Coordinates of C-alpha atoms and ligand atoms in Angstrom, one line a residue:
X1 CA -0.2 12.5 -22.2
X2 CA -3.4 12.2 -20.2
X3 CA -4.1 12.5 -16.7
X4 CA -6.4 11.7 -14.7
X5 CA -9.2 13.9 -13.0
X6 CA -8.6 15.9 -9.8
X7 CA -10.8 13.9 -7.1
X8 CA -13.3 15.3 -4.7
X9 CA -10.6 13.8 -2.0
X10 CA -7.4 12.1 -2.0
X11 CA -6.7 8.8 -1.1
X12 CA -3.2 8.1 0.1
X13 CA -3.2 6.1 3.7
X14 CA -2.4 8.7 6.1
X15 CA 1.0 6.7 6.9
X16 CA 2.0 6.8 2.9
X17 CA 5.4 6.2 3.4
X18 CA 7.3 9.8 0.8
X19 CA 10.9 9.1 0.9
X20 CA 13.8 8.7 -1.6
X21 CA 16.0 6.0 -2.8
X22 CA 20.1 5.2 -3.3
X23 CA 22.2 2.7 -3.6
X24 CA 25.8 2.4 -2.0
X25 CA 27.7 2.2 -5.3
X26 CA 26.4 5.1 -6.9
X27 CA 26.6 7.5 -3.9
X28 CA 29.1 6.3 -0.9
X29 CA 32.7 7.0 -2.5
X30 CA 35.6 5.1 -0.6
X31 CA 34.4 1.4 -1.1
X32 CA 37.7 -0.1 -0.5
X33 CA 38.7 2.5 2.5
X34 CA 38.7 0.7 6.1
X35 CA 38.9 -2.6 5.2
X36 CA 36.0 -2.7 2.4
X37 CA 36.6 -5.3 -0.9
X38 CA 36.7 -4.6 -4.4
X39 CA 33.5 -4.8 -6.1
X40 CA 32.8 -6.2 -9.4
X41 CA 32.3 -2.3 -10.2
X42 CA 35.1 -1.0 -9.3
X43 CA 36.7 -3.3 -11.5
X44 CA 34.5 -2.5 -14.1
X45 CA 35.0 0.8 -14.2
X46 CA 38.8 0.1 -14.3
X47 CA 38.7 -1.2 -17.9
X48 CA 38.6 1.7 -20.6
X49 CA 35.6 2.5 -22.6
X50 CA 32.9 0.7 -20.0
X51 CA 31.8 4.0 -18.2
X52 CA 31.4 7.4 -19.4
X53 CA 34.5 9.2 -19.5
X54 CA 36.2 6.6 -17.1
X55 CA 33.9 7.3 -14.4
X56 CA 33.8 5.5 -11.1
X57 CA 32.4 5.6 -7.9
X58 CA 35.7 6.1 -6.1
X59 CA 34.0 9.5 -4.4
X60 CA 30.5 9.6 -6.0
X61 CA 29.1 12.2 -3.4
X62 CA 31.3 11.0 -0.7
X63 CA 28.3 10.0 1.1
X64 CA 30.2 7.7 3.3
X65 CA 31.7 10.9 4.9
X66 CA 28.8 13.3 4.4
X67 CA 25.7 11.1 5.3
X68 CA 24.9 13.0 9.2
X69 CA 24.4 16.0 6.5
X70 CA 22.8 13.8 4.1
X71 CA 20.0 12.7 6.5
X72 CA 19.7 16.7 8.4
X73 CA 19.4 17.0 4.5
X74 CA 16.5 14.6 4.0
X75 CA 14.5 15.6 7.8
X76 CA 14.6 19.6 5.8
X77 CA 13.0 18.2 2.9
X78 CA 10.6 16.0 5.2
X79 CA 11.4 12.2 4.1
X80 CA 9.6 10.0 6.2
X81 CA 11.6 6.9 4.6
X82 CA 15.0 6.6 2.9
X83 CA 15.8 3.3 1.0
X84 CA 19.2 2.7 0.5
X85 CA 21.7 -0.4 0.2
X86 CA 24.3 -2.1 2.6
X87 CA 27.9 -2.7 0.4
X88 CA 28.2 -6.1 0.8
X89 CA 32.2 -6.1 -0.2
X90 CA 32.1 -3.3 2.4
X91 CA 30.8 -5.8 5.4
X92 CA 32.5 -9.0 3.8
X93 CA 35.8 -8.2 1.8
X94 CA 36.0 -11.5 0.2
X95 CA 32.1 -12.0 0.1
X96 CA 32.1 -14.5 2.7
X97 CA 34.0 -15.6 5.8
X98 CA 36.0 -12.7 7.3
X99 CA 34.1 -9.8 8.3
X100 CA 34.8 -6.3 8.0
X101 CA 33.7 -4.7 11.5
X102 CA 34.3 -0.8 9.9
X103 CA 32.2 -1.6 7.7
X104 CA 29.3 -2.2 10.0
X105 CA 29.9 0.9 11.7
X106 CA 29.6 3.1 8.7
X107 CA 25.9 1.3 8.5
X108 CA 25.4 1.5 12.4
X109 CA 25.9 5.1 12.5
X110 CA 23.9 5.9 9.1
X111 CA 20.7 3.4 11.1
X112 CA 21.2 5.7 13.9
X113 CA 21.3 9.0 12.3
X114 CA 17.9 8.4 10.5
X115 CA 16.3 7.2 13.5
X116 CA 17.0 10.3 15.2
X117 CA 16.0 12.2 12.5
X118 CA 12.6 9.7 12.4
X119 CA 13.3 8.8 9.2
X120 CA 12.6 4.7 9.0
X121 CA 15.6 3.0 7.1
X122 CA 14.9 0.7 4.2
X123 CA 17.3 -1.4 3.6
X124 CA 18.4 -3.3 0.0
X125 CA 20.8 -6.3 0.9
X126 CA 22.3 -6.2 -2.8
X127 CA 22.3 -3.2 -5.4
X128 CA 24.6 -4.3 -7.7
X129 CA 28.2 -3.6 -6.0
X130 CA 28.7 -7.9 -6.2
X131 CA 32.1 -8.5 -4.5
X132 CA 34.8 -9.3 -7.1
X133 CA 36.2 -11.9 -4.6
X134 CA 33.3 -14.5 -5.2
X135 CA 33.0 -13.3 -8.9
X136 CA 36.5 -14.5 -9.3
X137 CA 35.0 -17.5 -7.5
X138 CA 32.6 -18.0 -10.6
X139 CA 30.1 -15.4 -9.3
X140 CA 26.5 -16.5 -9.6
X141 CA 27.3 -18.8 -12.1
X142 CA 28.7 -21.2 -8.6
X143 CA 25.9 -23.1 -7.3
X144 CA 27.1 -22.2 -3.9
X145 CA 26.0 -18.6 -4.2
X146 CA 22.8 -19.0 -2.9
X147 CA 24.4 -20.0 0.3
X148 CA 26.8 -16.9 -0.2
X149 CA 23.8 -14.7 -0.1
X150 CA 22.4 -16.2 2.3
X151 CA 25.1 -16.1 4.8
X152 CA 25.3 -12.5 4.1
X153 CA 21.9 -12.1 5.0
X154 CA 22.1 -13.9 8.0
X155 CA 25.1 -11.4 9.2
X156 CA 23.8 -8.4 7.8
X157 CA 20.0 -9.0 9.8
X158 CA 21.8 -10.3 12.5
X159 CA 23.6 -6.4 13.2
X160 CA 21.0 -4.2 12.4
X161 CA 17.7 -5.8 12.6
X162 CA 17.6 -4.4 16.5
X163 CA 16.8 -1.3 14.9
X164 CA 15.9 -2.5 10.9
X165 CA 12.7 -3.9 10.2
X166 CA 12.2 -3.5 6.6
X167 CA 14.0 -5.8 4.0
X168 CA 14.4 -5.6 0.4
X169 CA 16.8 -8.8 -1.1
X170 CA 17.7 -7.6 -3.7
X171 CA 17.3 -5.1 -6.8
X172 CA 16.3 -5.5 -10.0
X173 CA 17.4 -8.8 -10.6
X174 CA 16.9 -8.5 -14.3
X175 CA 19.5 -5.5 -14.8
X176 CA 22.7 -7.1 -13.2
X177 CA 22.0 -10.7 -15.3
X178 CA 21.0 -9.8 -18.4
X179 CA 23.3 -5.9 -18.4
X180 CA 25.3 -7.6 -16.5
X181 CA 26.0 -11.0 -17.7
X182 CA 23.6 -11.3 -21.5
X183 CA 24.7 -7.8 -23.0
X184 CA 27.6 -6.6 -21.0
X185 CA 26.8 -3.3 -20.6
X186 CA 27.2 -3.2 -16.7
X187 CA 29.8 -5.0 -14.8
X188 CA 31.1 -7.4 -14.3
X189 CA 30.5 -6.6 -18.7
X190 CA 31.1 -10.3 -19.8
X191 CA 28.9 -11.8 -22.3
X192 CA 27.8 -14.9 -21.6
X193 CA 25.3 -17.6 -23.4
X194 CA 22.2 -17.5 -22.4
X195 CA 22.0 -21.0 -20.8
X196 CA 24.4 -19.3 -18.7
X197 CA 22.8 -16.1 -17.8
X198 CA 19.8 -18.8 -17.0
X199 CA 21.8 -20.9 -14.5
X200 CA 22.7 -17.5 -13.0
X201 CA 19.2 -17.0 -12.8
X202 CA 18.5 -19.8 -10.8
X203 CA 20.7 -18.7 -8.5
X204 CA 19.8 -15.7 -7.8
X205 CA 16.3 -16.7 -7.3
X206 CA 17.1 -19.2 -4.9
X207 CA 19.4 -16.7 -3.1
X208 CA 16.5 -14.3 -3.1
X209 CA 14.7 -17.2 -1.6
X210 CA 17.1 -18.3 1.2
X211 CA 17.7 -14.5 2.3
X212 CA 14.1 -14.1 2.8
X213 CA 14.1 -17.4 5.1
X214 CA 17.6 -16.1 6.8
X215 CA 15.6 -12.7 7.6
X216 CA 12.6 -14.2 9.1
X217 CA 14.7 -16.6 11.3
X218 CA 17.1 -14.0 12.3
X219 CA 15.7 -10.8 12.9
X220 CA 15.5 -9.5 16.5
X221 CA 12.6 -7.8 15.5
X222 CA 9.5 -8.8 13.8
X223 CA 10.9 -8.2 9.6
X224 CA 8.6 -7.2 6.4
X225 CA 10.7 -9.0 3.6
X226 CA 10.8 -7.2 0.6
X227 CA 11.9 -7.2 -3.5
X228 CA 12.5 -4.9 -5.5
X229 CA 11.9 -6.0 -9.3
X230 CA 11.6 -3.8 -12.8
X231 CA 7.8 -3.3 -13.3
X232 CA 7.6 -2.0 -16.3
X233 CA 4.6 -3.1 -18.2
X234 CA 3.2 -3.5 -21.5
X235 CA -0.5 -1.0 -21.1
X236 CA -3.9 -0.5 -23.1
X237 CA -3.5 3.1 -25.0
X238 CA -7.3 3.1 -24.4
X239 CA -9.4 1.7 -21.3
X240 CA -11.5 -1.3 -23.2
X241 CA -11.9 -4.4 -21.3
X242 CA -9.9 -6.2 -24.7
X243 CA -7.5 -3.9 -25.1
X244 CA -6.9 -4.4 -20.8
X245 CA -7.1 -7.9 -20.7
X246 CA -4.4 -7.6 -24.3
X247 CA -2.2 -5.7 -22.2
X248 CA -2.3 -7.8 -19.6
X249 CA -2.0 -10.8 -21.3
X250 CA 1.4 -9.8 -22.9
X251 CA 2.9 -8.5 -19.8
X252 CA 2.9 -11.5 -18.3
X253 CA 4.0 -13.9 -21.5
X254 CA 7.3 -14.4 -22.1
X255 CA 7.6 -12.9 -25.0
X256 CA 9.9 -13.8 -27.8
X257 CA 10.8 -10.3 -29.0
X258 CA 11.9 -9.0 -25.5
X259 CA 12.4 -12.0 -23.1
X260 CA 14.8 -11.5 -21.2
X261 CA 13.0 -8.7 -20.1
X262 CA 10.0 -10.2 -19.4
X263 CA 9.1 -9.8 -15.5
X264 CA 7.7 -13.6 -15.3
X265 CA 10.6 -14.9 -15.2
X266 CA 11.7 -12.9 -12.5
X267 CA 8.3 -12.3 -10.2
X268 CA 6.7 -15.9 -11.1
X269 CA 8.9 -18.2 -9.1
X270 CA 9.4 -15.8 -6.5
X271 CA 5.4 -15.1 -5.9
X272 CA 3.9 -17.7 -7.1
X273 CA 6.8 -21.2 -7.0
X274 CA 6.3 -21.1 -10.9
X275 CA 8.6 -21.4 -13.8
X276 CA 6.6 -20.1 -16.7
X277 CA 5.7 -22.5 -19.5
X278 CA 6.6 -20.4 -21.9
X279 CA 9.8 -19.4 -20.9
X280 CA 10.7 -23.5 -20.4
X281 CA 9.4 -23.7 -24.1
X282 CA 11.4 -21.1 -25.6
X283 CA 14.7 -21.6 -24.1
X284 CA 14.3 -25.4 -24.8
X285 CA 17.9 -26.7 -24.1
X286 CA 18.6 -23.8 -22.4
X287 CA 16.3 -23.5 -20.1
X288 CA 17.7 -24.0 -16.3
X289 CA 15.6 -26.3 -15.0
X290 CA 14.2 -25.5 -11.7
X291 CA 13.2 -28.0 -9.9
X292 CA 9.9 -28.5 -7.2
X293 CA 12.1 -28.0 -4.2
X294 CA 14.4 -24.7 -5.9
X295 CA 10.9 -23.4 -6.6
X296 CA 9.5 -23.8 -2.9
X297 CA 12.6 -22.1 -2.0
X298 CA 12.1 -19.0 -4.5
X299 CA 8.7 -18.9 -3.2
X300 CA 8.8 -17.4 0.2
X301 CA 6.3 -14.7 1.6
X302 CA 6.7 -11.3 0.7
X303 CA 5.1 -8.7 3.1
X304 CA 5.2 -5.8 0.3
X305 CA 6.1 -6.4 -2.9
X306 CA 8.8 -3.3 -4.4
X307 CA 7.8 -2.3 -7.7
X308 CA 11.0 -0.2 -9.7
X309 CA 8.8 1.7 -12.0
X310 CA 10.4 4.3 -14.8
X311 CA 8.0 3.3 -18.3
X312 CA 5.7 1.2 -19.6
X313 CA 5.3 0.2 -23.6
X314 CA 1.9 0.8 -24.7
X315 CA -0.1 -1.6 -26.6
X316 CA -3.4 -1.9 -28.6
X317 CA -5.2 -5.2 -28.9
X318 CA -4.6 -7.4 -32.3
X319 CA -5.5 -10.4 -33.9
X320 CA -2.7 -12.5 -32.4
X321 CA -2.5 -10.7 -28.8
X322 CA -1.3 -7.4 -28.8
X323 CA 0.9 -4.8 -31.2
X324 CA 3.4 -1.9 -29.8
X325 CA 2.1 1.9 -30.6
X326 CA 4.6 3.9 -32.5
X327 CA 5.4 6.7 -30.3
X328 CA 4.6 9.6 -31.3
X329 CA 6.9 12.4 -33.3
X330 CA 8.5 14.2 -30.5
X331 CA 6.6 13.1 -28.0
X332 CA 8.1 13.4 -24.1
X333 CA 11.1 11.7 -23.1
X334 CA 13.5 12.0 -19.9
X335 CA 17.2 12.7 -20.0
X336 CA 18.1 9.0 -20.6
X337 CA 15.9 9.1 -23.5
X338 CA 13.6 6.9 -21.9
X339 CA 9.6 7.9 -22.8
X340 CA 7.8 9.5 -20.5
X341 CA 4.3 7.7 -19.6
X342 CA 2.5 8.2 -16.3
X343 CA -0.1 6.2 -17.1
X344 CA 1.7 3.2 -17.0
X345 CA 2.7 3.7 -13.4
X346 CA -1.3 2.7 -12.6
X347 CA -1.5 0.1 -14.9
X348 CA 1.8 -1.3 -13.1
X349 CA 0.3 -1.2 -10.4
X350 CA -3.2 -2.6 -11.2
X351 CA -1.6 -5.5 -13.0
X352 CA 0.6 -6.7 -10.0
X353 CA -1.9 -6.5 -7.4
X354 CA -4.3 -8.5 -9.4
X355 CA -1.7 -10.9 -9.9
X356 CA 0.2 -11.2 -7.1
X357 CA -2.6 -9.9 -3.9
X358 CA 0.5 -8.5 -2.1
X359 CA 0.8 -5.2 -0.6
X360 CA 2.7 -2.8 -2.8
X361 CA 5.7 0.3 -2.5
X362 CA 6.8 2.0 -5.3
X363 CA 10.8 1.3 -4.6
X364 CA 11.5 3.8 -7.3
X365 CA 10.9 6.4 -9.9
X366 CA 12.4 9.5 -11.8
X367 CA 13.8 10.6 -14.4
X368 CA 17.2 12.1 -14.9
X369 CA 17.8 16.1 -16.9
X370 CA 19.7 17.9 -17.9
X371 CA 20.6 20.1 -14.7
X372 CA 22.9 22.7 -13.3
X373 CA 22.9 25.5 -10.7
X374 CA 21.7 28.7 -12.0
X375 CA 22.6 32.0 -11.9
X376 CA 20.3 32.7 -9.1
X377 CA 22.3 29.4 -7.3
X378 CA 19.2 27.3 -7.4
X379 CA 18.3 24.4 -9.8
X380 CA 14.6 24.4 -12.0
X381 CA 14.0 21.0 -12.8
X382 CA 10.6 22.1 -13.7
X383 CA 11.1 18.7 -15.6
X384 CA 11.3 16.3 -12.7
X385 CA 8.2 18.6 -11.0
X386 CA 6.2 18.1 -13.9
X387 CA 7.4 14.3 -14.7
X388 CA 6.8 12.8 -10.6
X389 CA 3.6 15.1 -10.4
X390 CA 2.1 13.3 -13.5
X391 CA 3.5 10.0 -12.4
X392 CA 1.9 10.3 -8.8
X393 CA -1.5 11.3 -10.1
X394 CA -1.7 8.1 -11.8
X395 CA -0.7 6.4 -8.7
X396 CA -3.2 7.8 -6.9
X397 CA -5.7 6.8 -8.8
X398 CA -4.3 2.8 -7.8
X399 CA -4.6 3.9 -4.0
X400 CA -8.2 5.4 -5.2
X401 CA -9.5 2.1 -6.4
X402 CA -8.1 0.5 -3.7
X403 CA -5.0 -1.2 -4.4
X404 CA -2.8 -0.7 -1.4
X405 CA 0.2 1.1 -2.1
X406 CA 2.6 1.5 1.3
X407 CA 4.4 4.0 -0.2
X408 CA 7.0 5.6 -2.9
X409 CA 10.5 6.1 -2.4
X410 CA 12.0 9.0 -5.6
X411 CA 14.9 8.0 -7.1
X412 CA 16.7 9.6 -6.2
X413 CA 17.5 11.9 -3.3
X414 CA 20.7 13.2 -4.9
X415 CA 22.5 13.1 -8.4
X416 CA 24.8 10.1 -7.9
X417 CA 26.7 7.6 -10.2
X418 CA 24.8 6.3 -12.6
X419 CA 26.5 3.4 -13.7
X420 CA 28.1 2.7 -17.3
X421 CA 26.4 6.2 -17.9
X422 CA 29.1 7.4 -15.0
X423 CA 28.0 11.3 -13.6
X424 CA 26.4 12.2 -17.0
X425 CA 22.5 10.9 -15.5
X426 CA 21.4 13.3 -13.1
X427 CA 18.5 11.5 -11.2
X428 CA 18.6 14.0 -8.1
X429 CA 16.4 15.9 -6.1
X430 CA 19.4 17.3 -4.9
X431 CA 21.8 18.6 -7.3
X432 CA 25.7 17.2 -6.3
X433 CA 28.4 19.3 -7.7
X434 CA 31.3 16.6 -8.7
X435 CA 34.2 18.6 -8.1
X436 CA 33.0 20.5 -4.8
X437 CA 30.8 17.5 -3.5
X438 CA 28.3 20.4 -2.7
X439 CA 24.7 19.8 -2.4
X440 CA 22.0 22.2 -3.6
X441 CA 18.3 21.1 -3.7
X442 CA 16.7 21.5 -6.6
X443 CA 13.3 22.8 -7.4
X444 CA 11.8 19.3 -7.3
X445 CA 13.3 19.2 -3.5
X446 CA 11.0 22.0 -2.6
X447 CA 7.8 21.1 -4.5
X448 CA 8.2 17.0 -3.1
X449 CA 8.7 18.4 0.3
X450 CA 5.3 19.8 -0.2
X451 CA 3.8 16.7 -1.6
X452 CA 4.8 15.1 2.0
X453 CA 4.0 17.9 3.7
X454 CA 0.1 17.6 2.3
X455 CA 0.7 14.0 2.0
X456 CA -0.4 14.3 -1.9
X457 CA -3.2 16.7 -1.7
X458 CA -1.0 19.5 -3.6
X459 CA -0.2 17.0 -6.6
X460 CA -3.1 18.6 -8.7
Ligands
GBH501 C1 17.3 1.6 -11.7 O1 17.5 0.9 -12.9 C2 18.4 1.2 -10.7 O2 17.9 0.5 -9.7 C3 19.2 2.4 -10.2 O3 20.3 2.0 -9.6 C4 19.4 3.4 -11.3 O4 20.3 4.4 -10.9 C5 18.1 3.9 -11.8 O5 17.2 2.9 -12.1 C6 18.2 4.9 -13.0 O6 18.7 4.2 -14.1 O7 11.6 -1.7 -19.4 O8 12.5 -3.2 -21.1 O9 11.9 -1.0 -21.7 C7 16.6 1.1 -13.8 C8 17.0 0.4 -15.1 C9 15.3 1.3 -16.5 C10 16.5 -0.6 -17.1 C11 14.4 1.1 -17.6 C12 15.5 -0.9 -18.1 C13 13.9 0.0 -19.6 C14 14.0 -1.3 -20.2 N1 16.0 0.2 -16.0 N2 14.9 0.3 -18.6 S1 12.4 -1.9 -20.7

């Protein structure tokens, strides 16, 4: 792995907004308690052989009844910014219509506590926990679930934005179609055709759209919409304008060998009002057919565009456009498996600005290890150190050439639920212990708080 030089001085913004990410699935615990609905998650992990070891998030770290610790937790370690998501089966048992008041309170109360604590809430209308209700109802295979979503929105802005400003619609719209719909692997784990998963698509992007609209007309006060896509991204293994402009060219085709994957088809309509050619061309029958008018409602203005950020493929320039590099024998990988390549993270960057000309966050990035309390009762994740230091060096360099980056939210501050992988994953900053709900910062806790604390300078 390279990395890049140590400048004469660092460039974050002097407001670079350090902070951690969560979602209310993987950490709350007691979705269905005061009145909350089922989620297509809970139903998931319900059927045997879906999750690790029959894992749910029933308690995860029973956040919904620890989170005035959780946030005295986060002011210690010196967040300036916590992203996390609202339940939507929590505020609207049956997705729409009747509304659950509890559930509000729980998100009051958490609003509250971090504004105290001066920690500016981040909020992600939909993470994933979809309510079963409207699944049963078709799910975002109904063409009314745009206005589903958008009602939702409309509520959801409607409570907090008195206190909320910052909106992301949704997250990574790729994982819960295509896991959740194309391969199965996370709920609601049906496989459907892909003309299917398609139409879903459509869907979503035009609820993406309509929330966006619902937030700027409702919000109390003045909102900075927000997405959150995967930006992973195919890179040049060396800096030559060909083997650049390769790279880029392939991260933004729709490429036959991985499309589904392929982040045009989720950041072109929404940034641009585009449906790209070459995804039309090679779904042929299949494809969904967005019209003019669904694209001008994908298209809506994005104050800072979210970028999900955990690897990158690297690529070398070839006669036809580009060809994958073998990874290396035992070369670096995380916990998950997943390679390990900081570089990337710049080249993510780089490749979305140029495209897109909107102001950037880094929503998330980590990597989960292998981690327990040891026998001195703290946690080394030299790992994680190691893995975000590298990863925020390269980001720095985007922020050095001038690429605005607003700021980077870890995933994540604690070890939560990590979906079909259940408790096995640990993402955290902050170690959980399962059975004792216990939380111990880790080494990584201690070394980030520094980062904040110097606001980057003591990443080299
Ligand atoms: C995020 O998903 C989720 O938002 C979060 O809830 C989750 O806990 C966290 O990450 C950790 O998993 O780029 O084609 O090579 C990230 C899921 C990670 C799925 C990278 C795709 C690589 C596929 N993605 N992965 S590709």
């Amino acid at each position: 792995m390279r990395t890049p030089e140590r400048p004469a001085r660092l460039t974050f913004p002097d407001n670079f907004l350090w902070g951690s990410a969560t979602a209310s699935y993987q950490i709350e615990g007691s979705p269905t308690r005061h009145g909350g609905g089922p989620s297509v998650w809970d139903e998931m992990c319900r059927q045997p052989g879906k999750v690790y070891r029959g894992h749910s998030g029933m308690t995860a770290c029973d956040h919904y009844k620890f989170f005035k610790e959780d946030v005295a937790m986060m002011k210690d370690l010196g967040h300036k910014v916590y992203r996390f998501s609202l339940s939507w089966p929590r505020l609207f048992p049956e997705g729409v219509g009747r509304r659950n008041d509890d559930g509000y309170r729980f998100y009051n109360e958490l609003v509250d506590e971090l504004l105290k604590a001066d920690i500016k809430p981040f909020i992600t209308m939909f993470h994933w926990d979809y309510p079963h209700a409207l699944f049963q109802r078709g799910g975002w295979m109904n063409p009314e679930s745009p206005e589903w979503f958008e009602a939702y929105a409309k509520d959801a802005v409607g409570f907090l934005s008195d206190r909320v400003t910052d909106w992301i619609t949704m997250n990574e719209t790729v994982v819960f179609l295509i896991m959740g719909h194309l391969t199965g692997e996370h709920a609601p784990g049906i496989r459907f055709g892909r003309a299917d998963v398609m139409l879903m698509l459509k869907h979503a992007l035009l609820s993406h759209g309509r929330a966006c609209m619902a937030i700027r007309e409702h919000a109390k006060k003045a909102p900075r919409v927000s997405y959150a896509p995967v930006a992973g991204v195919d890179y040049p293994v060396t800096e030559t304008p060909e083997a650049i402009e390769a790279a880029r060219k392939s991260t933004f085709a729709a490429s036959p060998s991985n499309f589904f994957w392929s982040p045009s088809l989720y950041f072109e309509p929404v940034l641009k009002g585009v449906w790209p050619e070459d995804a039309a061309a090679y779904l042929g029958a299949d494809d969904p057919k967005i019209t003019q008018a669904e694209l001008a409602v994908m298209n809506q203005k994005i104050d800072v565009l979210g970028l999900n950020f955990y690897q990158g493929n690297p690529v070398e320039p070839s006669a036809d456009g580009v060809t994958k590099v073998a990874p290396k024998v035992g070369e670096p990988r995380t916990g998950f498996e997943w390679p390990v390549t900081p570089d990337a993270i710049y080249w993510s960057v780089r490749f979305f600005w140029e495209r897109y000309g909107v102001p950037l966050f880094i929503t998330e990035n980590g990597t989960s290890a292998l981690d327990w309390v040891a026998l001195d009762g703290r946690v080394h994740d030299g790992g994680r150190i190691d893995y975000t230091r590298r990863y925020l060096q390269w980001l720095h360099r985007a922020t050095a050439e001038g690429i605005p980056v607003e700021g980077y939210t870890h995933w994540s501050l604690m070890d939560n639920f990590e979906w079909a992988e259940g408790y096995k994953q640990r993402f955290g900053m902050v170690h959980v212990d399962f059975e004792t709900l216990k939380r111990t910062p880790k080494d990584s806790a201690y070394w980030y708080r520094d980062v904040i604390a110097s606001n980057g300078e003591s990443i080299w």
